[in-house]
mmCIF file of C-alpha atoms and ligand atoms in Angstrom:
data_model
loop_
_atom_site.group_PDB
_atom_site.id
_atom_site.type_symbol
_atom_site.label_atom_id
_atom_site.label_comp_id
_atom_site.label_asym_id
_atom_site.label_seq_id
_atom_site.Cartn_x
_atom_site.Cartn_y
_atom_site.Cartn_z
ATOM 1 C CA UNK A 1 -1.157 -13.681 -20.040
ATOM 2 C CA UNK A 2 -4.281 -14.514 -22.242
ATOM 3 C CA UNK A 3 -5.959 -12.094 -24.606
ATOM 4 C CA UNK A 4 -9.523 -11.643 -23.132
ATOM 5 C CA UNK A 5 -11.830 -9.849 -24.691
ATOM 6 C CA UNK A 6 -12.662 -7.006 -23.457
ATOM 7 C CA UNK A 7 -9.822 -6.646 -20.476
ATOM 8 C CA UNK A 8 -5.860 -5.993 -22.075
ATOM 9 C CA UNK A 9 -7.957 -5.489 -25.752
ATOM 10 C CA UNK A 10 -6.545 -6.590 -28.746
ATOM 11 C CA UNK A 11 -2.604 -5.596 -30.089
ATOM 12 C CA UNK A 12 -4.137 -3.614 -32.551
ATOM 13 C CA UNK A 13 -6.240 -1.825 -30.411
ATOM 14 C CA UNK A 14 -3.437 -1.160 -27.868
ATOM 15 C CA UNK A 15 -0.543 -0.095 -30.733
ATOM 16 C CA UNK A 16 2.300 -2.389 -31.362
ATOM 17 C CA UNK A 17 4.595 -2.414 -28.728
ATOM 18 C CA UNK A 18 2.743 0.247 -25.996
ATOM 19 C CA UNK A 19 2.324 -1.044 -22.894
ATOM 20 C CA UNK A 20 -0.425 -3.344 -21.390
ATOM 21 C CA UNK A 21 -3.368 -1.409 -19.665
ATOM 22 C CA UNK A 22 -6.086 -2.457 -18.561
ATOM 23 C CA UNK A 23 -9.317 -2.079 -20.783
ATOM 24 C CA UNK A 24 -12.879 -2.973 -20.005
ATOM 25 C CA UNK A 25 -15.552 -3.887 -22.125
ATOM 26 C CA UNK A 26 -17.010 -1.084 -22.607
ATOM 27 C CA UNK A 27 -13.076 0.492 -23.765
ATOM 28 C CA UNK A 28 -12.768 2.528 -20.298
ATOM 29 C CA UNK A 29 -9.062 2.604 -19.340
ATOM 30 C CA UNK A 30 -8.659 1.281 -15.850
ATOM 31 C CA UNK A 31 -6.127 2.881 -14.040
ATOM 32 C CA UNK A 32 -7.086 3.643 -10.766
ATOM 33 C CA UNK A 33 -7.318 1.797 -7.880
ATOM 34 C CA UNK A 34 -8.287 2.482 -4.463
ATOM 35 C CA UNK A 35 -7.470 -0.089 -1.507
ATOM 36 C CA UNK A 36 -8.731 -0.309 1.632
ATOM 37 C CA UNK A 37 -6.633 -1.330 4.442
ATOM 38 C CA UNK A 38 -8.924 -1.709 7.349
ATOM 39 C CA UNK A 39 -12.974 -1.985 7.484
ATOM 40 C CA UNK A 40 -12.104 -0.161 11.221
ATOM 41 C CA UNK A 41 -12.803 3.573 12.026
ATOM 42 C CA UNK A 42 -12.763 6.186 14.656
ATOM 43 C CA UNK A 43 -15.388 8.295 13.402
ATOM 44 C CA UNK A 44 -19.255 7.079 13.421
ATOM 45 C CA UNK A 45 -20.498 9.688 10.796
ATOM 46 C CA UNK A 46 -23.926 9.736 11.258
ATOM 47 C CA UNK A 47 -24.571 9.764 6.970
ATOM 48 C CA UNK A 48 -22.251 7.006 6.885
ATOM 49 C CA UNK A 49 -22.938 4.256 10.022
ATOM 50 C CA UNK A 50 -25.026 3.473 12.452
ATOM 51 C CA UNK A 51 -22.578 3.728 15.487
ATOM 52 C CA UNK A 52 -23.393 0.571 16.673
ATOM 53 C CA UNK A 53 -21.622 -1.425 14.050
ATOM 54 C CA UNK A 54 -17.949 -1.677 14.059
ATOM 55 C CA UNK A 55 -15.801 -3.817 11.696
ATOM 56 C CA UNK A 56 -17.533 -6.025 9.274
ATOM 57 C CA UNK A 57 -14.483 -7.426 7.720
ATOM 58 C CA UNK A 58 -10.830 -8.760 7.942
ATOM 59 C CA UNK A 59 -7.996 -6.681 7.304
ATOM 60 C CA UNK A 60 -4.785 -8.373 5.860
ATOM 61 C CA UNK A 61 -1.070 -8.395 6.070
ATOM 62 C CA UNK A 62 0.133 -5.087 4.382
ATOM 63 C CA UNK A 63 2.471 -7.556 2.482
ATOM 64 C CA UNK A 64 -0.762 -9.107 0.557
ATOM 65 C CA UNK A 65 -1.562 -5.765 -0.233
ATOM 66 C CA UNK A 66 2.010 -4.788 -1.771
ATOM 67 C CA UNK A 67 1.608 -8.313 -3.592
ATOM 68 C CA UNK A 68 -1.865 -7.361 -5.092
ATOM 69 C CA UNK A 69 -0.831 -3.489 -5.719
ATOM 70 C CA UNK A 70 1.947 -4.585 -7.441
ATOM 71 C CA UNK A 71 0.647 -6.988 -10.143
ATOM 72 C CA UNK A 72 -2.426 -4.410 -10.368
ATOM 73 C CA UNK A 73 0.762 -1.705 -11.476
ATOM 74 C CA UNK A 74 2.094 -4.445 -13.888
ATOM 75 C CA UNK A 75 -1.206 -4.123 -15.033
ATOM 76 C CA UNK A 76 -1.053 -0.397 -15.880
ATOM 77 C CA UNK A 77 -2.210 1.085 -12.467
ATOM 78 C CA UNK A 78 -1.439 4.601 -12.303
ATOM 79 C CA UNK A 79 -3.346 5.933 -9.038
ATOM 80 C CA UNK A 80 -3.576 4.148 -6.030
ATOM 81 C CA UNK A 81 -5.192 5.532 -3.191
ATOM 82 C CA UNK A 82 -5.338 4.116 0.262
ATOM 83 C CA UNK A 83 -8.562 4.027 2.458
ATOM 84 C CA UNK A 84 -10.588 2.546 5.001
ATOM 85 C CA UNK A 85 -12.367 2.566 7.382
ATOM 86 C CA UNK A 86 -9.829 4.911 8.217
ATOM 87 C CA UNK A 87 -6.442 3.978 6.924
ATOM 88 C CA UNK A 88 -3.897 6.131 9.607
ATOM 89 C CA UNK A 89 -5.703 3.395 12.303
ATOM 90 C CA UNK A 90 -3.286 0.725 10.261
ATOM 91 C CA UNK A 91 0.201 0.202 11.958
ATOM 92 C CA UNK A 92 2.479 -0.226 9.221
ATOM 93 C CA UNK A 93 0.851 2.413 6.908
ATOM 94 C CA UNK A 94 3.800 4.508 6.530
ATOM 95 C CA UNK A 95 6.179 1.676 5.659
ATOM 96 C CA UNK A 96 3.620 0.354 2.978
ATOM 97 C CA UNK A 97 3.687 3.782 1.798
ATOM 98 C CA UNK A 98 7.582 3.545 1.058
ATOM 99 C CA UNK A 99 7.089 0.565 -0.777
ATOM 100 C CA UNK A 100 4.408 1.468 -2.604
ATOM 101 C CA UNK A 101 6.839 4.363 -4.228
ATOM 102 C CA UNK A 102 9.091 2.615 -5.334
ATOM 103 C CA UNK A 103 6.593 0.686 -7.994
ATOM 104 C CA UNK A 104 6.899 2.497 -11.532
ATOM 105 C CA UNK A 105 4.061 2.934 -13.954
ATOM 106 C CA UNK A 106 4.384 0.409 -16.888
ATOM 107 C CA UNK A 107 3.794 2.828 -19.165
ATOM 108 C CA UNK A 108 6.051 5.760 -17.878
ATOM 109 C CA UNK A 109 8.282 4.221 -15.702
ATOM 110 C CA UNK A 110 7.046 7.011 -13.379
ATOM 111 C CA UNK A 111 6.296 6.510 -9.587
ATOM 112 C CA UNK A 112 2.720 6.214 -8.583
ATOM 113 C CA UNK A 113 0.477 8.885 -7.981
ATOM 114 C CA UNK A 114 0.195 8.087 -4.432
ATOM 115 C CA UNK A 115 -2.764 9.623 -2.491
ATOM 116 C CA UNK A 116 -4.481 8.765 0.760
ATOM 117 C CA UNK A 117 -8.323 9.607 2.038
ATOM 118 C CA UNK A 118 -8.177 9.469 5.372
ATOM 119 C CA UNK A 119 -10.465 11.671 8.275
ATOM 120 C CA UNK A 120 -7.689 13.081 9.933
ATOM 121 C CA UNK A 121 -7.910 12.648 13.332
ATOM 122 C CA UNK A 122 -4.383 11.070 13.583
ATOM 123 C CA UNK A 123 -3.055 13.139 10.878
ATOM 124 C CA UNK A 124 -1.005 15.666 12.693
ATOM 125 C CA UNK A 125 1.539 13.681 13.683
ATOM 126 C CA UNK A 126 1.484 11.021 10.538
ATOM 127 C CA UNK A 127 1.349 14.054 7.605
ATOM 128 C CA UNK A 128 5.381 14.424 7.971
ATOM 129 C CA UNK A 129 6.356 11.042 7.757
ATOM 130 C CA UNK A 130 3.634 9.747 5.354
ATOM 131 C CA UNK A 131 4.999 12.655 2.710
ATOM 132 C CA UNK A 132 8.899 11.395 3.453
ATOM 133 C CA UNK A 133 8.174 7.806 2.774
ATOM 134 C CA UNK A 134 6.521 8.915 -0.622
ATOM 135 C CA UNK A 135 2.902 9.717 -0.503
ATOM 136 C CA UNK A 136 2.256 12.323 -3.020
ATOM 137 C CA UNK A 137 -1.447 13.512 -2.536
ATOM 138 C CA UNK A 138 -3.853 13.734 0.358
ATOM 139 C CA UNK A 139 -7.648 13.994 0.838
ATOM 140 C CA UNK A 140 -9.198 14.812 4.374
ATOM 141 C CA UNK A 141 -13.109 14.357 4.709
ATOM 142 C CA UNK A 142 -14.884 16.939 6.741
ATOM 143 C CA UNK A 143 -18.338 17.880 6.927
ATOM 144 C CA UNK A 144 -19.045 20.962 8.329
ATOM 145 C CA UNK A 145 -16.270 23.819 9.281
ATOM 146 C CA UNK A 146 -18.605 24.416 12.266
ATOM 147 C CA UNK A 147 -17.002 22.803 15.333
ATOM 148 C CA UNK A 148 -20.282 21.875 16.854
ATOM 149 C CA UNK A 149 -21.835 20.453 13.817
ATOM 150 C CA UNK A 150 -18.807 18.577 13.008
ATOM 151 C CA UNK A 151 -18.786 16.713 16.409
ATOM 152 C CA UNK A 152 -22.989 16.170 15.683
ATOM 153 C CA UNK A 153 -22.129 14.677 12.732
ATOM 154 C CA UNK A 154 -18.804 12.437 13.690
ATOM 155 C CA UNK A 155 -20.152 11.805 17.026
ATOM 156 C CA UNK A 156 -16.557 12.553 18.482
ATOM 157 C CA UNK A 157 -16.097 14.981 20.674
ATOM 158 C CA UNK A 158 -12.911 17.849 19.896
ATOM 159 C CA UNK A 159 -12.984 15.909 16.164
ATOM 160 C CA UNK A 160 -12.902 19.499 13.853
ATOM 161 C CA UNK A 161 -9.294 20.841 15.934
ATOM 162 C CA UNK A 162 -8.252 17.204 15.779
ATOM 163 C CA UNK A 163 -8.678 16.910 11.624
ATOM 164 C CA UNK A 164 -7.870 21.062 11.179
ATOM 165 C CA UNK A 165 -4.652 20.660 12.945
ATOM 166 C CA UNK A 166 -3.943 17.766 10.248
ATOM 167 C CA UNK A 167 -5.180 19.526 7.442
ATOM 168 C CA UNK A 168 -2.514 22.065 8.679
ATOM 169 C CA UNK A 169 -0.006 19.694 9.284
ATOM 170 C CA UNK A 170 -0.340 18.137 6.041
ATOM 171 C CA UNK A 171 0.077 21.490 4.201
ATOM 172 C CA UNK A 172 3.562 21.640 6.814
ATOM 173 C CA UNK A 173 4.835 18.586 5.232
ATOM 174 C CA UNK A 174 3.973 19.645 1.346
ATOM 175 C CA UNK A 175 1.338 17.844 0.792
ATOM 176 C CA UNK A 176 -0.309 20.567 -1.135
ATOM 177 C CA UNK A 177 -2.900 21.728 -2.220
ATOM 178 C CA UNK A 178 -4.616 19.575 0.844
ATOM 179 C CA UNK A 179 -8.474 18.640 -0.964
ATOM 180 C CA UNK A 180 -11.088 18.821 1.753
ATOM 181 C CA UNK A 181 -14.206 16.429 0.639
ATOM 182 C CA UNK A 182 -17.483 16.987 2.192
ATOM 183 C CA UNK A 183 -20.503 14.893 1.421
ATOM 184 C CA UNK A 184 -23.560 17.016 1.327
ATOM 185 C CA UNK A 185 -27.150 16.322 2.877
ATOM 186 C CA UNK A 186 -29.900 18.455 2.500
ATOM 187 C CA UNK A 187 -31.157 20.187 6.121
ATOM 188 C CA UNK A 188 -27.817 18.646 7.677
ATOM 189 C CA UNK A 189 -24.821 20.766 6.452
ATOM 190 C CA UNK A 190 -25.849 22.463 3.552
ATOM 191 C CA UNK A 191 -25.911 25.695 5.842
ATOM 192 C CA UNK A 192 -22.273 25.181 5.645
ATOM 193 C CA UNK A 193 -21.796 25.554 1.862
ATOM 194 C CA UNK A 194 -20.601 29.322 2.172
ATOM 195 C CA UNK A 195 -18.994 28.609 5.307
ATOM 196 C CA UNK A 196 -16.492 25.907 3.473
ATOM 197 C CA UNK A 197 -15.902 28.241 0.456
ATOM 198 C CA UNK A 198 -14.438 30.656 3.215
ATOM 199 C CA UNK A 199 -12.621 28.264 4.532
ATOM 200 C CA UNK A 200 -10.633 27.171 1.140
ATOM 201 C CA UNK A 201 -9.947 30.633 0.845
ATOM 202 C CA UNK A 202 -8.432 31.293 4.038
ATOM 203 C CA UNK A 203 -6.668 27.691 4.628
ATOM 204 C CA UNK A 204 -5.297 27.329 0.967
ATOM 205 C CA UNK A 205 -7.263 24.443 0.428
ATOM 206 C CA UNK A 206 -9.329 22.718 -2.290
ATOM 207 C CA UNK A 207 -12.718 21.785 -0.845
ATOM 208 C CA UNK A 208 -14.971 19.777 -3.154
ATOM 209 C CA UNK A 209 -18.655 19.181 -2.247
ATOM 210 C CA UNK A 210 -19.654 15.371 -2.654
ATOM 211 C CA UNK A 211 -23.648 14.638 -3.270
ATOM 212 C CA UNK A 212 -24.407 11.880 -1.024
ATOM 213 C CA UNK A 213 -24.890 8.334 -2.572
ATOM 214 C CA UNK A 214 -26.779 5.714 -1.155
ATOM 215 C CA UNK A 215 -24.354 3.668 0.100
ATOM 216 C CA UNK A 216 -24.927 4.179 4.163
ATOM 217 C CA UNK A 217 -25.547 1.289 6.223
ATOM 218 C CA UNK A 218 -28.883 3.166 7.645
ATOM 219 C CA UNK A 219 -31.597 4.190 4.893
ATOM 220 C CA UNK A 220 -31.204 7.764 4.837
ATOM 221 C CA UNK A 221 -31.064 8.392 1.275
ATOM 222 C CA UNK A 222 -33.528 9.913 -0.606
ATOM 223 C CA UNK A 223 -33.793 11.723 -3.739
ATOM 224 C CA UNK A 224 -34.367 14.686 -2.353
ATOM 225 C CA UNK A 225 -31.231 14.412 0.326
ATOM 226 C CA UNK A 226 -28.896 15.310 -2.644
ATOM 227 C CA UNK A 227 -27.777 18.639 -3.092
ATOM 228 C CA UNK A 228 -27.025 18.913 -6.968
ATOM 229 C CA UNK A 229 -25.166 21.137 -8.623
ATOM 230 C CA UNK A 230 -26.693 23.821 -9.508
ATOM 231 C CA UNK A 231 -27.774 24.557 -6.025
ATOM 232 C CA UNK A 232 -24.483 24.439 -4.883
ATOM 233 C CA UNK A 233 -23.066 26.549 -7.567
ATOM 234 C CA UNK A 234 -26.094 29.280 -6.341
ATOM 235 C CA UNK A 235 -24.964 29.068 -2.705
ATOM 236 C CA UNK A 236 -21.809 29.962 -3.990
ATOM 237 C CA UNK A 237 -23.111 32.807 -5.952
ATOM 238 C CA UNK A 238 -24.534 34.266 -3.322
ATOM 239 C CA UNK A 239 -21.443 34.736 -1.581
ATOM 240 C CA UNK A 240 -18.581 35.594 -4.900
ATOM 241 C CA UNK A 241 -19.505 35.499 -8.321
ATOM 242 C CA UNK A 242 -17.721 31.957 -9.393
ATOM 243 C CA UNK A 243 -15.759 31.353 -12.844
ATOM 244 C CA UNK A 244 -15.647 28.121 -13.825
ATOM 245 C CA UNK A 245 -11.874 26.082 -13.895
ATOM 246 C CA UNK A 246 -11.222 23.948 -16.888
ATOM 247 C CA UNK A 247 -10.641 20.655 -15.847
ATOM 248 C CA UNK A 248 -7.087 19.200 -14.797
ATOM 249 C CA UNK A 249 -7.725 15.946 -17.153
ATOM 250 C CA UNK A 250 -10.194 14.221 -18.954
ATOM 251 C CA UNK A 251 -11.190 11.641 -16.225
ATOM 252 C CA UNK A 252 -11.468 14.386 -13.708
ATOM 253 C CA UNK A 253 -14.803 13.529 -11.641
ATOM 254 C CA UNK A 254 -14.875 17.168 -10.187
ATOM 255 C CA UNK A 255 -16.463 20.139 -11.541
ATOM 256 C CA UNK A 256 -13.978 23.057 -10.201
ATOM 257 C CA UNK A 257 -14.513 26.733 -9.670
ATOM 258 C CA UNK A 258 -12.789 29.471 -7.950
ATOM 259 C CA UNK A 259 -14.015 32.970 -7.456
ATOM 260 C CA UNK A 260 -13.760 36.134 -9.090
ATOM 261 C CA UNK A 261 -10.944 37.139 -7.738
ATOM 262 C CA UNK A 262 -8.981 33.802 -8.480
ATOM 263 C CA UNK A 263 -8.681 33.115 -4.345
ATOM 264 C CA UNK A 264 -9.960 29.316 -3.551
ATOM 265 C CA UNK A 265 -10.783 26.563 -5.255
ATOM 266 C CA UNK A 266 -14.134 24.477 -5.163
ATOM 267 C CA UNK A 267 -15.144 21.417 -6.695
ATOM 268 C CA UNK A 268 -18.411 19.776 -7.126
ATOM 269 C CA UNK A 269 -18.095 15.857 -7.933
ATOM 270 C CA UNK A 270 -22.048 14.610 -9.103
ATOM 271 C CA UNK A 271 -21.839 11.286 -9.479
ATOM 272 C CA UNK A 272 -26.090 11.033 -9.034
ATOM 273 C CA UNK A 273 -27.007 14.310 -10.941
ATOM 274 C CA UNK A 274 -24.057 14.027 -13.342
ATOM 275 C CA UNK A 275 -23.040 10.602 -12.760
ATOM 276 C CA UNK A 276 -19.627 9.996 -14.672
ATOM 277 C CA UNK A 277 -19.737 6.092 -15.064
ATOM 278 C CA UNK A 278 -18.816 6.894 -18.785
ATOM 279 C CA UNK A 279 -15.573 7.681 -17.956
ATOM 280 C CA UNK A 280 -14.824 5.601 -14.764
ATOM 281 C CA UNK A 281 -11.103 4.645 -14.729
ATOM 282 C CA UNK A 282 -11.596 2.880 -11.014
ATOM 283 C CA UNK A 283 -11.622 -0.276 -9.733
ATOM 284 C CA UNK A 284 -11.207 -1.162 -5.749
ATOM 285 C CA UNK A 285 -9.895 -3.933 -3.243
ATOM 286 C CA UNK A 286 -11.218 -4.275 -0.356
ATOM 287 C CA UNK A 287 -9.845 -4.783 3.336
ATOM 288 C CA UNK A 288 -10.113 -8.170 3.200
ATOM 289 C CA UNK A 289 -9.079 -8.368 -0.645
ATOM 290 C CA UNK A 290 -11.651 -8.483 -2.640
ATOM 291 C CA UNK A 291 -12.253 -6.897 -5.878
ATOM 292 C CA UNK A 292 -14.718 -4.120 -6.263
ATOM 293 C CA UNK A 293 -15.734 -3.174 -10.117
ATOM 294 C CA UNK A 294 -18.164 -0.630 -9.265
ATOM 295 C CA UNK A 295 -19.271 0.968 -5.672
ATOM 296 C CA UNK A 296 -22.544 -0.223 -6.409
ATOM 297 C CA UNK A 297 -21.928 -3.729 -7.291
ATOM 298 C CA UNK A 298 -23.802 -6.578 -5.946
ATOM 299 C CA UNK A 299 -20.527 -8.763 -5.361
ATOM 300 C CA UNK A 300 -16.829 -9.174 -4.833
ATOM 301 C CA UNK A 301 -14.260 -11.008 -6.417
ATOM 302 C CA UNK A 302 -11.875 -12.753 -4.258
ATOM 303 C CA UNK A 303 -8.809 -12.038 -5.350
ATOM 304 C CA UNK A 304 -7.254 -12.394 -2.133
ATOM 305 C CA UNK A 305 -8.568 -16.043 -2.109
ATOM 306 C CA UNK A 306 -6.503 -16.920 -5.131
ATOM 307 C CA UNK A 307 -3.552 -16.480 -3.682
ATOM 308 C CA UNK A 308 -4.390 -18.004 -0.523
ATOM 309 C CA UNK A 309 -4.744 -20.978 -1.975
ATOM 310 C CA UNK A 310 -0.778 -20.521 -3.417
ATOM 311 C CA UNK A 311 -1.901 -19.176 -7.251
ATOM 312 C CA UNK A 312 1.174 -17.191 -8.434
ATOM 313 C CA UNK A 313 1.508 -13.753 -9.439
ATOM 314 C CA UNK A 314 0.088 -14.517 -13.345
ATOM 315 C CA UNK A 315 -3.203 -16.805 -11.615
ATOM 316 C CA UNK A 316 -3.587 -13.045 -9.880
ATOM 317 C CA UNK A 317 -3.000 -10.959 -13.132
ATOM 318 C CA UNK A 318 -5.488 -13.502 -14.675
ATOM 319 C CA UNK A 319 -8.039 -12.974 -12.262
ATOM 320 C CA UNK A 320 -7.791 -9.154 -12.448
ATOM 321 C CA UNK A 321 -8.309 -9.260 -15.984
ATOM 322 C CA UNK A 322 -11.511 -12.082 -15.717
ATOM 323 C CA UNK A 323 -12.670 -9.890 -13.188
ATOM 324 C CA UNK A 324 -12.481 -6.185 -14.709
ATOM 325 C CA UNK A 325 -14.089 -7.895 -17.867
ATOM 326 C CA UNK A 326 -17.370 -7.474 -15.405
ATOM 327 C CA UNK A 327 -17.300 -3.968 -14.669
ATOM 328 C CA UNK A 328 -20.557 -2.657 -14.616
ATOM 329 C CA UNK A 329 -21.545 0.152 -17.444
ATOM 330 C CA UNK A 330 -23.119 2.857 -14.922
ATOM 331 C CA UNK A 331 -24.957 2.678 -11.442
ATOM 332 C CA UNK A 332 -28.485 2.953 -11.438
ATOM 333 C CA UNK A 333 -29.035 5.378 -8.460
ATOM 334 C CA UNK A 334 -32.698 6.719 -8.383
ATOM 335 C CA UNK A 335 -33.838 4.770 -11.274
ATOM 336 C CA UNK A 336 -36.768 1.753 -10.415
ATOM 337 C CA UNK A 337 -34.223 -1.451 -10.734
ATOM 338 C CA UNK A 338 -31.493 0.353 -7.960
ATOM 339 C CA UNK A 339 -30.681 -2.156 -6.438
ATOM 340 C CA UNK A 340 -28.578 -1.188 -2.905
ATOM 341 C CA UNK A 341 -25.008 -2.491 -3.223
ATOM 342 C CA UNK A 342 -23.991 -5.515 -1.018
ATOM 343 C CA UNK A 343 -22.052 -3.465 1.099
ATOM 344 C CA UNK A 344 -21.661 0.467 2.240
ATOM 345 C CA UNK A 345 -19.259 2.713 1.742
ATOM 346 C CA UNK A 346 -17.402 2.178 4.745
ATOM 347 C CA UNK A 347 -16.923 -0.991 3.729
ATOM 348 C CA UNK A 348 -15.878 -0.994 0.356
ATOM 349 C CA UNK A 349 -13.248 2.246 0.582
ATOM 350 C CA UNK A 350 -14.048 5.365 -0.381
HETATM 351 N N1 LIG B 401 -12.148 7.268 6.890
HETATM 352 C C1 LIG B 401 -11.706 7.873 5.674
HETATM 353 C C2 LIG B 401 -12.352 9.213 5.457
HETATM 354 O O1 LIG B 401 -13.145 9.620 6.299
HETATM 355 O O2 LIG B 401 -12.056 9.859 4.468
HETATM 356 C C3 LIG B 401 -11.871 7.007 4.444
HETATM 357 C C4 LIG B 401 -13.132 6.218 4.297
HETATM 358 S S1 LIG B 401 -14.621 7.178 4.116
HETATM 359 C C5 LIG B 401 -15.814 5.908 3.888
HETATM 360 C C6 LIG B 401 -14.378 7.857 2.504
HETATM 361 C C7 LIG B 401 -15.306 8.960 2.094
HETATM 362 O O3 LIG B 401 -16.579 8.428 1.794
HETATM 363 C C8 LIG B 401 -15.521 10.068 3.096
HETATM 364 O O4 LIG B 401 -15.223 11.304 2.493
HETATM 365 C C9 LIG B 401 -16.996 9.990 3.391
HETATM 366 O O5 LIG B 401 -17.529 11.245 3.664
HETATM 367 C C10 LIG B 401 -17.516 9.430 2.095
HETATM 368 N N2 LIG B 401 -18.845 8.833 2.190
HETATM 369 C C11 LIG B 401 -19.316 7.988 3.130
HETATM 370 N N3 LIG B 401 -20.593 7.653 2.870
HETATM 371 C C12 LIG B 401 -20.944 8.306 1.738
HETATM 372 C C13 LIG B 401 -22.148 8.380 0.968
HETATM 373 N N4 LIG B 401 -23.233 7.695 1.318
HETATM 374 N N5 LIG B 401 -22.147 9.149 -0.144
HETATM 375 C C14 LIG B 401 -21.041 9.846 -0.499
HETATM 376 N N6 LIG B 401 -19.883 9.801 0.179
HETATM 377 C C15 LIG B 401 -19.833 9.067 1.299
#
């Protein structure tokens, strides 16, 4: 494989001998990767579509996604979390799963660290088999821990037993500690901060509060929809006093607290009022295969095309490196030039 600038670095720079990893131009490590396997969902979150809009784009053989995973690892992948749309709507999901752990980092020879985000509406019964085939962490996205709210906001009917009963089941089947991710909007579940910091405390659960990016397929976004910090943090006050965690590693994109009295966890990822770009070790694939350097990027890179047209696994690695070469320094949220991204969250794979 070629020495570009800027992607696999120089020998040198690397250390004799250690391991390839991927390197960006601006010397970020990249070592995450997050891949969607279907642009389909059951949920119409009304932050996140419009509920008239279903799929956008194709979804592929889970083979082409092993393929793709797999040089990406050869590559010094570490983390590689599946998504969607919602990723338990995939047949085959468990068996990609047990393939997917048995890949071994280049660098430790360790397995993955194997997570899934997924809604959790099918979770109850997938949770046991998903952690026997090898999946080794778990994110569920709720939204409110008020039943009624939740269904507002989902537009499904029943949805907050549904995704509690796999939040349970996944805790069953070891998949702990279980992170609950909610994406915060200001006047739309906000009311629900103290609510959720019960809720980690009762349900042994990590909740972190998300500040909503604009990255919806309606314009909802506004400055003033986010919910930074500090105000969360306050809420939180006025229920325990909180003591800050240290973080679990230096990438970490979540500011964590627990309470006084050490019971629950919280964490507060602000990627528009503390945006972390500076330390972004991600990079994403889309459904349909295509390369995402940034969630707010204006394109994709169609990796998926290369080897559609029969290029062999070192055309792929040389298209991942060409193409991480491009990763964007930071996103531009709320600044003049923002520019919306070319396609919304749903879309790309949270
Ligand atoms: N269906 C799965 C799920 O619900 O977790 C995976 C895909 S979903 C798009 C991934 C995550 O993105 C969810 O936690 C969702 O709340 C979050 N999300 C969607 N739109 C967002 C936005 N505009 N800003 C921040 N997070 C958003």
């Amino acid at each position: 494989m070629s020495q570009l600038p800027g992607t696999y670095g120089t020998v040198e720079e690397q250390g004799v001998g250690a391991p390839a990893v991927l390197i960006d131009r601006y010397n970020r490590a990249i070592t995450d990767l997050r891949v969607s396997i279907t642009d389909r969902c059951n949920y119409r979150c009304v932050y996140c579509r419009t509920g008239n809009e279903g799929a956008q784009y194709s979804e592929l053989p889970m083979a082409d996604y092993l393929r793709m995973v797999r040089i990406f690892v050869e590559m010094g992948i570490e983390k590689v979390r599946l998504t969607g749309g919602e990723p338990l709507l995939r047949k085959g999901l468990v068996e990609l799963v047990r393939e997917l752990a048995k890949l071994r980092t280049v660098r430790t020879g360790e397995p993955l660290d194997l997570a899934l985000t997924t809604n959790g509406h099918l979770l109850e019964n997938l949770a046991a088999p998903l952690k026997e085939a090898g999946l080794t962490r778990i994110t569920v996205s709720m939204d409110a821990v008020d039943p009624g709210t939740f269904a507002r906001i989902t537009r499904v009917p029943g949805s907050f037993e549904r995704v509690a009963a796999g939040i349970r089941a996944a805790q069953r089947a070891g998949l702990n500690p279980v992170k609950v991710n909610c994406v915060l909007l200001r006047g739309f579940n906000d009311d629900q901060i103290v609510a959720f910091a019960k809720f980690a405390r009762d349900e042994g659960v990590v909740v972190r509060f998300i500040e909503f990016m604009p990255l919806e397929e309606e314009r909802l976004w506004t400055p003033e929809s986010v919910i930074p910090i500090r105000e969360v943090v306050a809420k939180l006050e006025s229920y325990r006093p909180v003591v800050r965690l240290s973080p679990n590693s230096a990438s970490e994109t979540a500011v964590r607290y627990t309470f006084d009295d050490g019971l629950g966890e919280i964490g507060i990822i602000a990627p528009v009022s503390q945006a972390f770009c500076g330390q972004c070790s991600r990079i994403r694939l889309t459904s349909d295969g295509k390369i995402r350097t940034c969630l707010f990027s204006q394109s994709d890179h169609d990796l998926h095309g290369v080897m559609k047209r029969g290029g062999s696994d070192a055309d792929v690695a040389e298209y991942i490196e060409r193409t991480v070469a491009l990763k964007e320094a930071r996103h531009h949220i709320g600044e003049p030039d923002f520019l919306k991204p070319s396609r919304t969250m749903v879309h790309i794979g949270g």
